[in-house]
Coordinates of C-alpha atoms and ligand atoms in Angstrom, one line a residue:
M155 CA -16.7 2.3 -33.7
K156 CA -16.8 2.7 -29.9
Y157 CA -15.2 -0.1 -27.9
V158 CA -15.4 -1.0 -24.2
P159 CA -12.4 -2.4 -22.5
T160 CA -12.8 -5.2 -20.0
I161 CA -10.0 -5.9 -17.6
G162 CA -9.3 -8.7 -15.1
I163 CA -6.2 -9.0 -12.9
E164 CA -4.5 -12.0 -11.4
C165 CA -1.9 -11.2 -8.7
H166 CA 0.6 -13.5 -7.1
V167 CA 1.2 -12.4 -3.5
Q168 CA 4.2 -13.7 -1.7
L169 CA 3.2 -14.7 1.8
K170 CA 5.5 -13.8 4.6
T171 CA 5.9 -17.2 6.2
K172 CA 9.0 -18.2 8.1
S173 CA 9.5 -21.3 5.9
K174 CA 8.5 -22.5 2.5
L175 CA 5.1 -23.9 1.6
F176 CA 6.0 -27.6 1.8
A177 CA 9.5 -27.7 3.3
A178 CA 11.2 -26.5 6.5
V179 CA 13.5 -24.2 4.6
D180 CA 14.0 -20.5 5.2
N181 CA 11.6 -18.4 3.0
D182 CA 13.6 -15.1 2.9
A183 CA 16.0 -15.4 -0.1
R184 CA 16.9 -11.8 -0.4
A185 CA 20.4 -12.1 1.1
A186 CA 21.1 -15.7 0.3
K187 CA 23.5 -17.2 -2.3
P188 CA 21.9 -19.1 -5.2
N189 CA 20.6 -22.5 -4.1
D190 CA 21.5 -22.0 -0.4
L191 CA 17.9 -22.1 0.7
T192 CA 17.0 -25.5 -0.7
S193 CA 16.3 -29.1 0.4
P194 CA 15.6 -32.4 -1.4
I195 CA 11.9 -31.2 -1.5
C196 CA 12.8 -28.0 -3.4
F197 CA 14.8 -30.1 -5.8
G198 CA 11.9 -32.5 -6.3
L199 CA 14.0 -35.5 -5.6
P200 CA 12.2 -38.9 -5.7
G201 CA 11.0 -40.1 -2.4
T202 CA 10.5 -36.7 -0.8
L203 CA 7.1 -35.8 0.6
P204 CA 5.6 -32.3 0.9
V205 CA 4.3 -31.2 4.4
L206 CA 1.9 -28.3 4.3
N207 CA 3.0 -25.1 6.2
E208 CA 0.3 -24.2 8.7
Q209 CA 1.3 -20.6 8.8
A210 CA 0.7 -20.2 5.0
V211 CA -2.8 -21.6 5.5
A212 CA -3.5 -19.1 8.3
L213 CA -2.1 -16.2 6.1
G214 CA -4.3 -17.4 3.2
I215 CA -7.4 -17.2 5.4
K216 CA -6.4 -13.8 6.7
A217 CA -5.9 -12.5 3.1
G218 CA -9.3 -13.9 2.2
I219 CA -10.9 -12.1 5.1
A220 CA -9.2 -8.9 3.9
L221 CA -10.8 -9.5 0.5
N222 CA -14.3 -9.8 2.1
A223 CA -14.3 -13.3 0.7
E224 CA -15.8 -16.7 1.6
I225 CA -13.2 -19.0 3.2
A226 CA -13.4 -22.6 2.0
Q227 CA -14.5 -25.3 4.5
H228 CA -12.7 -27.9 2.4
M229 CA -9.7 -27.3 0.2
K230 CA -7.3 -29.5 -1.6
F231 CA -4.1 -29.2 -3.7
D232 CA -3.5 -30.3 -7.3
R233 CA -0.6 -30.8 -9.6
K234 CA -0.3 -28.5 -12.6
H235 CA 2.1 -29.9 -15.1
Y236 CA 4.5 -28.0 -17.3
F237 CA 8.1 -28.4 -18.2
Y238 CA 10.6 -25.7 -17.5
P239 CA 14.2 -25.9 -16.0
D240 CA 13.3 -23.9 -12.9
L241 CA 10.5 -26.4 -12.0
P242 CA 12.4 -29.7 -11.2
K243 CA 9.4 -31.8 -10.3
G244 CA 7.8 -31.1 -13.7
Y245 CA 4.6 -29.9 -11.9
Q246 CA 3.6 -27.1 -9.6
I247 CA 1.6 -27.9 -6.5
T248 CA -1.4 -25.5 -6.6
Q249 CA -5.1 -25.5 -6.1
F250 CA -7.4 -26.1 -9.0
D251 CA -11.1 -26.7 -8.2
Q252 CA -11.1 -26.3 -4.4
P253 CA -9.1 -23.2 -3.5
I254 CA -8.7 -21.8 0.0
V255 CA -10.6 -18.5 -0.8
G256 CA -13.9 -18.1 -2.8
E257 CA -15.8 -15.1 -4.0
G258 CA -15.2 -11.7 -2.4
W259 CA -14.8 -8.0 -3.4
V260 CA -12.5 -5.0 -3.2
E261 CA -13.7 -1.4 -3.1
Y262 CA -11.7 1.7 -3.8
A263 CA -12.1 5.1 -5.4
V264 CA -10.9 6.5 -8.7
D265 CA -11.1 10.3 -9.0
G266 CA -13.6 10.4 -6.2
E267 CA -15.8 7.7 -7.7
K268 CA -16.3 4.3 -6.0
V269 CA -15.3 1.2 -7.9
K270 CA -16.2 -2.3 -6.7
V271 CA -14.3 -5.2 -8.2
G272 CA -15.4 -8.8 -7.5
I273 CA -12.9 -11.4 -6.4
E274 CA -13.3 -14.7 -8.2
R275 CA -11.1 -16.8 -6.0
A276 CA -7.7 -17.0 -4.4
H277 CA -5.6 -20.1 -4.2
L278 CA -2.4 -21.2 -2.5
E279 CA 0.5 -22.4 -4.6
E280 CA 4.3 -22.8 -4.6
D281 CA 6.5 -20.5 -6.6
A282 CA 9.0 -21.8 -9.1
G283 CA 12.8 -21.2 -9.1
K284 CA 14.6 -18.6 -11.2
S285 CA 16.5 -19.1 -14.5
T286 CA 19.2 -16.7 -15.6
H287 CA 20.8 -16.7 -19.1
P288 CA 24.3 -15.3 -18.9
N289 CA 25.1 -13.1 -21.8
G290 CA 26.9 -14.8 -24.6
E291 CA 27.0 -18.2 -22.9
T292 CA 25.5 -21.4 -24.2
Y293 CA 24.1 -22.4 -20.8
S294 CA 21.5 -21.1 -18.4
L295 CA 21.7 -21.0 -14.6
V296 CA 18.9 -22.2 -12.3
D297 CA 18.5 -20.9 -8.7
L298 CA 15.9 -22.8 -6.6
N299 CA 15.9 -20.5 -3.5
R300 CA 12.5 -19.2 -4.6
A301 CA 11.2 -22.7 -5.5
G302 CA 8.5 -23.6 -3.0
T303 CA 7.9 -20.1 -1.6
P304 CA 4.2 -19.8 -0.7
L305 CA 2.1 -17.6 -3.0
L306 CA -1.5 -16.7 -2.9
E307 CA -2.8 -16.1 -6.4
V308 CA -5.7 -13.6 -6.2
V309 CA -8.0 -13.7 -9.3
S310 CA -10.3 -10.7 -9.8
K311 CA -13.5 -10.8 -11.9
P312 CA -13.3 -8.9 -15.2
D313 CA -14.9 -5.9 -13.5
M314 CA -12.5 -3.1 -14.5
H315 CA -13.0 -0.9 -17.6
S316 CA -10.2 1.6 -17.7
P317 CA -6.4 1.8 -17.1
A318 CA -7.0 4.0 -14.0
Q319 CA -9.4 1.4 -12.5
A320 CA -6.8 -1.3 -13.1
R321 CA -4.1 0.7 -11.4
G322 CA -6.5 1.5 -8.5
Y323 CA -7.3 -2.2 -8.0
A324 CA -3.6 -3.1 -7.9
Q325 CA -2.9 -0.3 -5.5
E326 CA -5.8 -1.3 -3.2
L327 CA -4.8 -5.0 -3.3
Y328 CA -1.4 -3.8 -2.2
N329 CA -3.0 -1.8 0.6
L330 CA -5.1 -4.8 1.7
M331 CA -2.2 -7.3 1.7
K332 CA 0.0 -4.8 3.6
F333 CA -2.6 -3.9 6.3
A334 CA -3.6 -7.5 6.8
E335 CA 0.1 -8.3 7.4
V336 CA 0.1 -11.3 5.1
S337 CA 3.0 -10.2 2.8
N338 CA 6.0 -7.9 3.0
V339 CA 4.6 -6.4 -0.3
D340 CA 8.1 -5.5 -1.5
L341 CA 7.3 -4.8 -5.1
Y342 CA 11.0 -4.4 -6.0
H343 CA 11.7 -8.0 -4.9
G344 CA 8.6 -9.3 -6.8
N345 CA 6.4 -9.8 -3.7
M346 CA 3.4 -8.9 -5.8
R347 CA 3.3 -9.7 -9.5
F348 CA 0.3 -8.6 -11.6
D349 CA -1.0 -10.3 -14.7
V350 CA -3.5 -8.1 -16.5
N351 CA -6.1 -9.6 -18.9
V352 CA -7.4 -7.1 -21.4
S353 CA -10.1 -7.4 -24.1
I354 CA -12.2 -4.9 -26.0
A355 CA -15.5 -5.3 -27.6
P356 CA -17.9 -3.0 -29.5
V357 CA -20.3 -1.3 -27.0
E358 CA -23.3 -3.0 -28.4
A359 CA -21.7 -6.5 -28.7
G360 CA -22.9 -7.6 -25.3
E361 CA -20.1 -10.2 -25.0
L362 CA -16.4 -10.1 -24.3
G363 CA -13.7 -9.9 -27.0
T364 CA -10.6 -12.1 -27.3
R365 CA -8.3 -11.3 -24.5
A366 CA -4.5 -10.9 -24.2
E367 CA -2.7 -11.4 -21.0
V368 CA 0.2 -9.2 -20.0
K369 CA 2.2 -11.0 -17.5
N370 CA 4.5 -10.2 -14.6
L371 CA 4.0 -6.5 -14.0
N372 CA 5.5 -5.3 -10.8
S373 CA 4.4 -1.7 -10.4
F374 CA 1.1 0.1 -10.3
K375 CA 2.4 2.4 -13.1
A376 CA 3.2 -0.6 -15.3
V377 CA -0.3 -2.0 -14.7
E378 CA -1.8 1.2 -15.8
R379 CA 0.4 1.8 -18.8
A380 CA 0.4 -1.8 -20.1
T381 CA -3.5 -1.8 -19.9
A382 CA -3.6 1.5 -21.8
Y383 CA -1.2 0.2 -24.4
E384 CA -3.3 -3.0 -24.9
I385 CA -6.5 -1.1 -25.3
K386 CA -4.9 1.0 -28.0
R387 CA -3.2 -1.9 -29.8
Q388 CA -6.4 -4.0 -29.8
T389 CA -8.5 -1.1 -31.0
K390 CA -6.2 -0.6 -33.9
L391 CA -6.4 -4.3 -34.9
L392 CA -10.2 -4.3 -34.8
E393 CA -10.4 -1.1 -36.8
R394 CA -8.3 -2.6 -39.5
G395 CA -10.5 -5.7 -39.5
E396 CA -7.8 -8.0 -38.1
D397 CA -8.3 -10.6 -35.4
I398 CA -7.0 -10.3 -31.8
L399 CA -5.0 -13.4 -30.8
Q400 CA -5.4 -15.0 -27.4
E401 CA -1.9 -14.8 -26.2
T402 CA 0.5 -14.1 -23.4
R403 CA 2.4 -10.8 -23.7
G404 CA 5.2 -9.2 -21.7
W405 CA 5.7 -5.5 -20.8
D406 CA 8.9 -3.9 -22.2
D407 CA 9.3 -1.0 -19.7
S408 CA 12.1 0.7 -21.7
K409 CA 10.0 0.8 -24.9
Q410 CA 6.7 1.3 -23.0
K411 CA 4.9 -1.4 -25.0
T412 CA 3.7 -5.0 -24.7
V413 CA 5.3 -7.7 -26.8
S414 CA 4.0 -11.2 -27.8
Q415 CA 5.5 -14.1 -25.9
R416 CA 3.5 -17.2 -26.6
S417 CA 0.0 -18.3 -27.6
K418 CA -2.0 -19.2 -24.5
E419 CA -2.2 -22.8 -23.5
N420 CA -5.6 -24.1 -22.6
A421 CA -6.3 -25.3 -19.1
H422 CA -6.3 -29.0 -20.1
D423 CA -2.8 -28.8 -21.3
Y424 CA -1.7 -28.7 -17.7
R425 CA -3.1 -32.1 -17.0
Y426 CA -4.3 -31.0 -13.5
F427 CA -5.0 -33.8 -11.1
P428 CA -5.3 -34.0 -7.3
E429 CA -2.0 -34.0 -5.4
P430 CA -1.8 -37.5 -3.9
D431 CA 0.8 -36.6 -1.3
I432 CA -1.3 -33.9 0.5
P433 CA -4.7 -35.0 1.9
P434 CA -7.6 -32.6 1.5
I435 CA -7.8 -30.1 4.3
K436 CA -10.7 -29.0 6.4
I437 CA -10.9 -25.4 7.7
T438 CA -13.1 -25.0 10.7
Q439 CA -15.3 -22.1 11.5
A440 CA -13.4 -21.7 14.8
Q441 CA -10.2 -21.3 12.9
V442 CA -11.8 -18.6 10.7
D443 CA -13.4 -16.8 13.7
E444 CA -10.1 -16.8 15.6
I445 CA -8.4 -15.0 12.7
T446 CA -11.3 -12.7 12.0
N447 CA -11.3 -11.6 15.6
N448 CA -7.6 -10.7 15.5
M449 CA -7.6 -8.9 12.2
P450 CA -5.4 -5.7 12.1
M451 CA -6.9 -2.4 11.1
M452 CA -8.0 -2.4 7.4
P453 CA -7.8 0.5 5.0
S454 CA -11.6 0.8 4.8
Q455 CA -11.7 1.3 8.6
V456 CA -9.0 3.9 8.4
R457 CA -11.0 5.8 5.8
V458 CA -14.2 5.7 7.8
R459 CA -12.6 6.7 11.1
L460 CA -10.7 9.6 9.6
I461 CA -13.3 10.9 7.2
D462 CA -15.9 10.8 10.1
Q463 CA -13.6 13.4 11.9
G464 CA -13.6 15.7 8.9
V465 CA -10.4 14.5 7.3
S466 CA -10.5 14.7 3.4
A467 CA -10.5 11.5 1.3
A468 CA -7.2 12.6 -0.2
Q469 CA -5.5 13.0 3.2
A470 CA -6.9 9.7 4.3
E471 CA -5.2 8.1 1.3
V472 CA -1.9 9.7 2.2
M473 CA -2.3 8.1 5.6
I474 CA -3.1 4.7 4.0
G475 CA -0.1 5.1 1.8
Q476 CA 2.1 4.9 4.9
R477 CA 0.7 2.3 7.3
E478 CA 2.7 3.7 10.3
L479 CA 0.9 7.1 9.9
A480 CA -2.5 5.5 9.4
L481 CA -2.2 3.6 12.6
I482 CA -1.3 6.8 14.6
A483 CA -4.0 8.8 13.0
T484 CA -6.8 6.3 13.6
K485 CA -5.7 5.9 17.2
V486 CA -5.9 9.7 17.7
A487 CA -9.4 9.6 16.1
V488 CA -10.5 7.1 18.7
V489 CA -8.8 8.5 21.8
E490 CA -9.1 12.3 21.1
P491 CA -11.3 12.7 18.0
D492 CA -11.3 16.5 18.2
V493 CA -7.7 16.8 17.3
T494 CA -7.7 14.3 14.5
Q495 CA -7.5 16.9 11.7
A496 CA -4.7 18.8 13.4
V497 CA -2.7 15.6 13.8
V498 CA -3.4 14.4 10.2
N499 CA -2.2 17.8 9.0
W500 CA 1.1 17.3 10.7
L501 CA 1.5 13.8 9.4
A502 CA 0.5 14.6 5.9
T503 CA 2.5 17.8 5.5
D504 CA 5.4 18.1 8.0
V505 CA 6.2 14.4 8.4
M506 CA 5.8 13.6 4.7
A507 CA 7.8 16.6 3.6
T508 CA 10.6 15.6 6.0
V509 CA 10.6 12.1 4.6
N510 CA 10.5 13.2 1.0
D511 CA 13.6 15.4 1.7
D512 CA 15.5 12.5 3.2
N513 CA 16.0 9.6 0.9
D514 CA 17.5 7.5 3.7
F515 CA 14.6 8.0 6.2
D516 CA 13.9 4.6 7.8
W517 CA 10.3 4.3 8.8
S518 CA 11.2 1.7 11.4
N519 CA 12.9 4.6 13.3
L520 CA 9.8 6.8 13.4
Q521 CA 9.4 7.9 17.0
L522 CA 5.9 9.5 16.7
D523 CA 3.0 8.1 18.7
A524 CA -0.6 9.1 19.2
G525 CA -0.3 10.1 22.8
R526 CA 2.5 12.6 22.3
L527 CA 0.8 14.1 19.2
I528 CA -2.4 14.6 21.3
E529 CA -0.2 16.4 23.9
L530 CA 1.2 18.6 21.2
A531 CA -2.3 19.5 19.9
Q532 CA -3.2 20.4 23.5
M533 CA -0.3 22.7 23.7
V534 CA -1.4 24.5 20.6
A535 CA -5.0 24.7 22.0
D536 CA -3.6 26.2 25.2
N537 CA -1.6 28.8 23.3
K538 CA 1.7 27.5 24.5
L539 CA 2.8 26.9 20.9
S540 CA 2.1 28.6 17.6
S541 CA 1.1 26.5 14.6
N542 CA 4.6 27.1 13.1
G543 CA 6.2 26.2 16.3
A544 CA 4.1 23.0 16.4
S545 CA 5.4 22.0 12.9
D546 CA 9.0 22.5 14.1
V547 CA 8.3 20.3 17.2
V548 CA 6.7 17.5 15.1
K549 CA 9.9 17.4 12.9
V550 CA 12.0 16.8 16.0
M551 CA 9.5 14.4 17.5
M552 CA 9.9 12.1 14.5
I553 CA 13.4 11.2 15.5
S554 CA 13.5 11.9 19.2
N555 CA 11.4 10.2 21.9
K556 CA 11.2 13.3 24.1
P557 CA 7.8 14.8 25.0
P558 CA 6.7 17.8 22.9
A559 CA 6.9 20.2 25.9
T560 CA 10.6 19.3 26.4
I561 CA 11.3 19.7 22.7
A562 CA 9.5 23.1 22.5
D563 CA 11.4 24.3 25.5
E564 CA 14.8 23.1 24.2
E565 CA 14.1 24.7 20.8
N566 CA 12.9 27.9 22.3
L567 CA 9.5 27.6 20.7
L568 CA 7.3 28.0 23.7
Q569 CA 4.9 30.8 23.2
I570 CA 4.5 33.5 25.8
S571 CA 0.8 33.5 26.8
D572 CA 1.3 35.0 30.3
E573 CA -0.7 38.3 30.3
G574 CA 1.7 40.0 32.6
Q575 CA 4.7 39.2 30.5
I576 CA 3.1 40.2 27.3
E577 CA 1.8 43.4 28.8
K578 CA 5.3 44.5 29.8
I579 CA 6.4 44.1 26.2
V580 CA 3.3 45.8 24.9
D581 CA 3.9 48.8 27.2
A582 CA 7.5 49.1 26.1
V583 CA 6.5 48.9 22.4
I584 CA 3.8 51.7 22.8
E585 CA 6.4 53.9 24.6
S586 CA 9.0 53.5 21.9
N587 CA 6.6 53.9 19.0
P588 CA 4.5 57.0 20.0
D589 CA 3.6 57.9 16.4
A590 CA 2.2 54.5 15.5
A591 CA 0.4 54.4 18.9
N592 CA -1.2 57.8 18.1
D593 CA -2.3 56.5 14.7
V594 CA -4.1 53.6 16.3
R595 CA -5.7 56.0 18.9
N596 CA -7.0 58.0 15.9
G597 CA -8.5 54.9 14.4
E598 CA -5.9 53.9 11.9
Q599 CA -6.2 50.2 12.1
K600 CA -3.2 49.6 9.8
A601 CA -0.8 50.7 12.5
I602 CA -1.9 48.0 14.9
G603 CA -0.3 45.4 12.6
F604 CA 3.0 47.3 12.8
L605 CA 2.8 47.3 16.6
V606 CA 2.0 43.6 16.9
G607 CA 5.0 43.0 14.6
Q608 CA 7.2 45.0 17.1
V609 CA 5.9 42.9 20.0
M610 CA 6.7 39.7 18.1
K611 CA 10.2 41.1 17.4
Q612 CA 10.8 42.1 21.0
S613 CA 9.7 38.6 22.2
Q614 CA 11.8 36.9 19.6
G615 CA 8.6 35.5 18.0
Q616 CA 7.4 33.9 21.2
A617 CA 4.5 36.2 22.2
N618 CA 1.1 34.9 21.3
P619 CA 0.1 37.4 18.5
K620 CA -3.6 37.3 19.2
Q621 CA -3.0 38.2 22.9
A622 CA -0.7 41.0 21.8
K623 CA -3.2 42.4 19.4
D624 CA -6.0 42.2 22.0
L625 CA -3.9 44.0 24.6
L626 CA -2.8 46.8 22.2
T627 CA -6.4 47.3 21.1
K628 CA -7.5 47.6 24.8
K629 CA -4.7 50.0 25.7
L630 CA -5.0 52.2 22.7
G631 CA -8.8 52.4 23.0
S632 CA -9.5 51.6 19.4
Ligands
LIG826 MN1 -0.2 -19.0 -10.5

């Protein structure tokens, strides 16, 4: 029997606010000792009251705009109850029926084909703390540094139908959150955690099968592989006539398989009710307009601007993969569209090759800017620099803030395009290679390549080879 997989993805995006969602406590726990970044609110002590972080609301709106989504005019917070040691209040403050972001969509390409995935909603909520279970001990440790960190949970519609589409969605969501500057998108530190819902059903069934949810995936590869594994596992069960359980599963990266964790609670088990300590919030159109008008460049705009100038879709994705490069390339496309392709070539090949060779390369030290790269393209157009020479200059420009002309001069890369100067070298080469010169005079075109090579050698590679060839042809009358 043929089955169609249906996939939906929930993603918890950590927002890059200065402080926590409901407490004036630093939000960056990366370098902190356990429980250093806490307050009575993080511990859920009786008598404390949450105060909503305005910056988190602004970033939530911004993320919603990046998702082409409706922004709520009214939103409220709710309590979601569950009992776990890293959740001291016994409930999580989240949004149930009036989330900050409503329906939207995300569009991306998989193997050149466009995929459009609907966004169901996105809501603000606080993160829980972290439990660790020391090996061989009879106790567990709880660190509440992360408790209260603002998250935006983005829920897609079940619009994906293959592991590659699931991976593409995760990757594009990452691009969007990064370009919108709402999150540090540090996957290693769990800034984006994907939960993938997978079900399969016979092609002709017309309804969805029972789904399993694989929780807490933190890489695009894991999203793709866990999805593929689930499709295979569920297909086998159905083919054997067995039932698929609605359950939560985890991904074992070392074994490359999903494992059952628990059967899924139903929504009413959480006893959701409105959070009485935070009043409902009104979001004004003026607030949304203000953020809309100040949105940074989005990946879709990068694609349009670059592809309009002849850049390939694949190269546009390389630029999007490194936001610093995308911003430079799009600026060039606006200021000096004709040299866009040349600049993108340098960024996609010379710059990326240098970075790939140097594991310690720090993007924040990148010295390239659009203006200087346009100057460099102009030098090539003016025959002051060969294309090889330009590649060498780009590599130096990455780490030096000198203008390209200075670098080319210092590195001895300037091309000789002065007619008089090249003519002198050409004359000398003809004189010292009479046989080859005669061959050319007699119409043997092969010999001209040899003479051009001699000119290049004499000029230490700095002569403009095209000019040298033209001069030789003129002088030898061929
Ligand atoms: Mn959640």
